[in-house]
XYZ file of N, CA and C in Angstrom:
381
model
N 0.852 -1.181 0.000
C 0.000 0.000 0.000
C 0.895 1.241 0.000
N 0.653 2.251 -0.859
C 1.460 3.467 -0.876
C 1.393 4.194 0.460
N 2.475 4.846 0.800
C 2.566 5.543 2.075
C 1.430 6.552 2.255
N 1.026 7.240 1.194
C 0.002 8.274 1.304
C -1.373 7.712 1.656
N -1.571 6.399 1.553
C -2.875 5.828 1.833
C -2.926 5.085 3.161
N -1.878 5.146 3.935
C -1.873 4.493 5.237
C -2.635 5.351 6.242
N -3.407 4.708 7.084
C -4.123 5.400 8.145
C -3.279 5.373 9.410
N -3.270 6.462 10.138
C -2.526 6.540 11.402
C -3.275 7.485 12.348
N -2.896 7.459 13.595
C -3.509 8.325 14.597
C -2.946 9.733 14.431
N -3.793 10.725 14.624
C -3.393 12.128 14.560
C -2.168 12.361 15.443
N -1.235 13.208 14.979
C 0.015 13.442 15.702
C -0.146 14.345 16.930
N -1.306 14.931 17.135
C -1.547 15.773 18.312
C -1.788 14.853 19.507
N -1.020 15.051 20.591
C -1.162 14.170 21.757
C -2.614 14.041 22.233
N -3.019 12.841 22.556
C -4.326 12.470 23.090
C -5.471 12.608 22.080
N -5.174 12.851 20.809
C -6.229 12.880 19.795
C -6.393 11.468 19.244
N -7.587 10.905 19.343
C -7.803 9.533 18.900
C -8.184 9.394 17.418
N -8.291 10.507 16.699
C -8.747 10.470 15.310
C -7.722 9.806 14.394
N -8.209 9.050 13.416
C -7.346 8.453 12.405
C -7.324 9.361 11.177
N -6.176 9.437 10.533
C -6.005 10.305 9.372
C -4.992 9.687 8.420
N -5.011 10.129 7.182
C -3.996 9.689 6.221
C -2.863 10.703 6.146
N -2.997 11.792 6.882
C -1.947 12.810 6.947
C -1.408 12.834 8.362
N -0.584 13.827 8.700
C 0.000 13.831 10.042
C -0.997 14.273 11.112
N -1.962 15.145 10.730
C -2.958 15.626 11.681
C -4.354 15.405 11.121
N -5.314 15.248 12.026
C -6.702 15.117 11.611
C -7.190 16.458 11.068
N -8.338 16.466 10.419
C -8.864 17.686 9.803
C -9.018 18.827 10.806
N -9.552 18.536 11.996
C -9.751 19.591 13.006
C -8.433 20.207 13.444
N -7.424 19.380 13.728
C -6.140 19.904 14.193
C -5.368 20.594 13.066
N -5.550 20.155 11.837
C -4.913 20.815 10.704
C -5.506 22.218 10.529
N -6.839 22.345 10.672
C -7.494 23.662 10.588
C -7.010 24.576 11.707
N -6.912 24.053 12.926
C -6.430 24.845 14.063
C -5.007 25.350 13.814
N -4.156 24.483 13.299
C -2.769 24.870 13.034
C -2.703 25.975 11.981
N -3.543 25.894 10.951
C -3.573 26.930 9.910
C -4.053 28.262 10.471
N -5.054 28.232 11.370
C -5.549 29.467 11.975
C -4.482 30.101 12.851
N -3.744 29.308 13.610
C -2.680 29.828 14.464
C -1.544 30.399 13.639
N -1.291 29.793 12.493
C -0.202 30.229 11.624
C -0.476 31.622 11.071
N -1.736 31.922 10.765
C -2.099 33.214 10.212
C -1.882 33.262 8.712
N -2.420 34.302 8.108
C -2.285 34.467 6.660
C -0.870 34.916 6.306
N -0.543 34.853 5.031
C 0.773 35.306 4.577
C 0.978 36.770 4.952
N -0.040 37.595 4.782
C 0.063 39.019 5.138
C 0.300 39.187 6.634
N -0.392 38.391 7.452
C -0.191 38.472 8.898
C 1.218 38.043 9.305
N 1.841 37.174 8.516
C 3.195 36.712 8.820
C 4.266 37.640 8.257
N 3.858 38.755 7.625
C 4.828 39.728 7.148
C 5.124 39.676 5.667
N 4.379 38.883 4.917
C 4.624 38.763 3.486
C 3.626 39.614 2.701
N 3.643 40.919 2.944
C 2.723 41.840 2.287
C 3.348 42.499 1.070
N 2.747 43.614 0.647
C 3.189 44.336 -0.545
C 4.642 44.816 -0.418
N 5.003 45.312 0.763
C 6.383 45.783 0.947
C 7.373 44.639 0.768
N 7.035 43.476 1.296
C 7.894 42.296 1.127
C 8.031 41.960 -0.362
N 6.917 42.035 -1.079
C 6.908 41.725 -2.511
C 7.829 42.673 -3.289
N 7.737 43.967 -3.018
C 8.503 44.946 -3.800
C 9.932 45.134 -3.312
N 10.144 45.070 -1.995
C 11.491 45.322 -1.459
C 12.352 44.076 -1.377
N 11.746 42.900 -1.242
C 12.528 41.667 -1.059
C 12.416 40.720 -2.250
N 11.214 40.244 -2.519
C 11.037 39.184 -3.515
C 11.514 39.584 -4.909
N 11.030 40.705 -5.415
C 11.407 41.118 -6.774
C 12.915 41.320 -6.936
N 13.574 42.064 -6.023
C 15.034 42.227 -6.184
C 15.820 40.918 -6.077
N 15.393 40.015 -5.191
C 16.107 38.740 -5.046
C 15.980 37.921 -6.327
N 14.763 37.846 -6.886
C 14.570 37.059 -8.106
C 15.243 37.714 -9.317
N 15.369 39.042 -9.328
C 16.105 39.710 -10.408
C 17.598 39.409 -10.300
N 18.111 39.415 -9.078
C 19.527 39.128 -8.859
C 19.853 37.668 -9.115
N 18.953 36.766 -8.706
C 19.161 35.317 -8.836
C 18.072 34.714 -9.726
N 18.123 34.917 -11.031
C 17.080 34.365 -11.894
C 17.119 32.838 -11.972
N 18.256 32.252 -11.619
C 18.395 30.796 -11.581
C 18.650 30.355 -10.148
N 18.124 29.196 -9.784
C 18.261 28.645 -8.436
C 19.736 28.539 -8.054
N 20.071 29.055 -6.867
C 21.457 29.053 -6.406
C 21.734 27.926 -5.409
N 20.764 27.041 -5.209
C 20.920 25.947 -4.254
C 22.056 25.020 -4.686
N 22.892 24.667 -3.732
C 23.982 23.722 -3.988
C 23.918 22.535 -3.021
N 22.786 22.357 -2.353
C 22.664 21.312 -1.337
C 22.878 19.929 -1.951
N 23.855 19.227 -1.441
C 24.162 17.889 -1.955
C 23.001 16.924 -1.723
N 22.233 17.120 -0.639
C 21.133 16.203 -0.369
C 19.948 16.427 -1.314
N 20.023 17.435 -2.165
C 19.008 17.615 -3.214
C 19.480 16.966 -4.515
N 20.651 16.353 -4.485
C 21.167 15.674 -5.668
C 22.023 16.552 -6.559
N 22.432 17.720 -6.077
C 23.244 18.632 -6.886
C 24.734 18.392 -6.647
N 25.515 18.594 -7.670
C 26.974 18.597 -7.518
C 27.482 20.030 -7.643
N 26.611 20.930 -7.978
C 26.883 22.355 -8.085
C 25.564 23.084 -7.991
N 25.532 24.364 -8.390
C 24.251 25.083 -8.334
C 23.179 24.379 -9.163
N 21.963 24.410 -8.684
C 20.827 23.753 -9.342
C 20.591 24.339 -10.735
N 20.543 25.657 -10.841
C 20.402 26.400 -12.100
C 19.025 26.322 -12.757
N 18.008 25.761 -12.075
C 16.641 25.822 -12.591
C 16.128 27.254 -12.393
N 15.095 27.690 -13.103
C 14.572 29.042 -12.902
C 14.105 29.262 -11.455
N 14.490 30.373 -10.869
C 14.070 30.716 -9.505
C 12.628 31.190 -9.515
N 11.851 30.697 -8.580
C 10.470 31.144 -8.426
C 10.166 31.569 -6.991
N 11.109 31.313 -6.063
C 10.926 31.686 -4.663
C 12.117 32.508 -4.193
N 11.827 33.583 -3.450
C 12.870 34.362 -2.788
C 12.928 33.832 -1.358
N 13.975 33.097 -1.058
C 14.132 32.404 0.226
C 15.007 33.231 1.151
N 14.574 33.405 2.412
C 15.430 34.094 3.389
C 16.619 33.186 3.711
N 17.816 33.759 3.613
C 19.028 32.974 3.834
C 20.209 33.914 4.067
N 21.114 33.670 4.961
C 21.326 32.468 5.766
C 20.474 32.427 7.032
N 19.715 33.504 7.282
C 18.835 33.540 8.448
C 17.388 33.467 7.983
N 16.532 32.857 8.790
C 15.110 32.810 8.460
C 14.493 34.178 8.736
N 13.321 34.403 8.200
C 12.614 35.658 8.465
C 12.427 35.839 9.970
N 12.070 34.762 10.670
C 11.886 34.839 12.132
C 13.175 35.273 12.833
N 14.300 34.700 12.413
C 15.590 35.050 13.039
C 15.950 36.511 12.770
N 15.688 36.987 11.563
C 15.990 38.383 11.231
C 15.160 39.341 12.080
N 13.861 39.065 12.195
C 12.980 39.913 13.000
C 13.424 39.887 14.460
N 13.728 38.706 15.002
C 14.144 38.573 16.403
C 15.442 39.325 16.682
N 16.316 39.414 15.673
C 17.596 40.113 15.842
C 17.485 41.607 15.555
N 16.275 42.088 15.230
C 16.087 43.500 14.930
C 16.608 43.893 13.557
N 16.803 42.923 12.679
C 17.296 43.183 11.327
C 16.106 43.301 10.373
N 16.318 43.922 9.225
C 15.262 44.138 8.249
C 15.042 42.861 7.428
N 13.911 42.169 7.620
C 13.671 40.927 6.882
C 13.375 41.159 5.401
N 13.151 42.412 5.002
C 12.869 42.714 3.601
C 14.098 43.229 2.858
N 15.265 43.163 3.484
C 16.513 43.557 2.824
C 16.957 42.404 1.917
N 17.082 42.651 0.603
C 17.434 41.575 -0.335
C 18.767 40.880 -0.060
N 19.654 41.525 0.718
C 20.925 40.854 1.006
C 20.728 39.586 1.832
N 19.559 39.455 2.479
C 19.263 38.264 3.281
C 18.399 37.267 2.503
N 18.512 37.263 1.178
C 17.705 36.360 0.379
C 18.506 35.668 -0.702
N 17.904 34.646 -1.265
C 18.483 33.925 -2.398
C 17.328 33.362 -3.228
N 17.543 33.237 -4.520
C 16.535 32.692 -5.410
C 16.610 31.175 -5.456
N 15.471 30.519 -5.297
C 15.409 29.060 -5.347
C 14.281 28.610 -6.271
N 14.454 27.443 -6.886
C 13.372 26.827 -7.670
C 12.378 26.208 -6.680
N 11.231 25.795 -7.167
C 10.202 25.215 -6.306
C 10.649 23.989 -5.523
N 11.225 22.966 -6.183
C 11.639 21.769 -5.437
C 12.708 22.050 -4.370
N 13.683 22.908 -4.686
C 14.726 23.211 -3.701
C 14.147 24.000 -2.527
N 13.222 24.948 -2.791
C 12.601 25.712 -1.719
C 11.779 24.791 -0.818
N 11.047 23.860 -1.407
C 10.262 22.913 -0.608
C 11.164 22.050 0.263
N 12.261 21.573 -0.289
C 13.203 20.748 0.484
C 13.824 21.545 1.614
N 14.234 22.762 1.340
C 14.843 23.615 2.368
C 13.840 23.901 3.487
N 12.629 24.242 3.121
C 11.606 24.545 4.121
C 11.313 23.314 4.974
N 11.168 22.165 4.345
C 10.880 20.936 5.087
C 12.005 20.597 6.062
N 13.249 20.905 5.690
C 14.390 20.579 6.550
C 14.604 21.588 7.669
N 14.339 22.869 7.413
C 14.768 23.896 8.358
C 13.678 24.639 9.113
N 12.439 24.543 8.691
C 11.368 25.203 9.434
C 10.906 24.290 10.551
N 10.488 24.846 11.683
C 10.028 23.995 12.786
C 8.887 23.084 12.346
N 9.124 21.800 12.341
C 8.104 20.840 11.960
C 7.978 20.629 10.469
N 8.741 21.384 9.669
C 8.652 21.247 8.221
C 7.257 21.554 7.716
N 6.877 20.974 6.600
C 5.565 21.227 5.996
C 4.460 20.486 6.738
N 4.782 19.383 7.384
C 3.748 18.493 7.878
C 3.408 18.663 9.356
N 3.880 19.715 9.964
C 3.600 19.882 11.391
C 2.192 20.352 11.637
């Protein structure tokens, strides 16, 4: 049976619900509400114009060199995401630094951005 079709207990402690994902529908909705919208997390118009556009103009091709993504050098696929690097947006804000400064970004393709996020964000995509 493929992994995506296995049933398991919700990952939230003491929740008895079975799900094919990491959390049951109720807990997944709660997590999304706590997370807030992209605008609430700081990804508004200013972020778009001051950070995303300049990063993607500077790095039109993915600059990821992570060996665990199967690269032996830069990925070089078209960049579609402006990724905060070497510090996360949360780390920049906590340090009093400007999270919309393009010097703290790099251009990544979709697969590399997904891999990076899954590895480095608390809980990855499936928390």
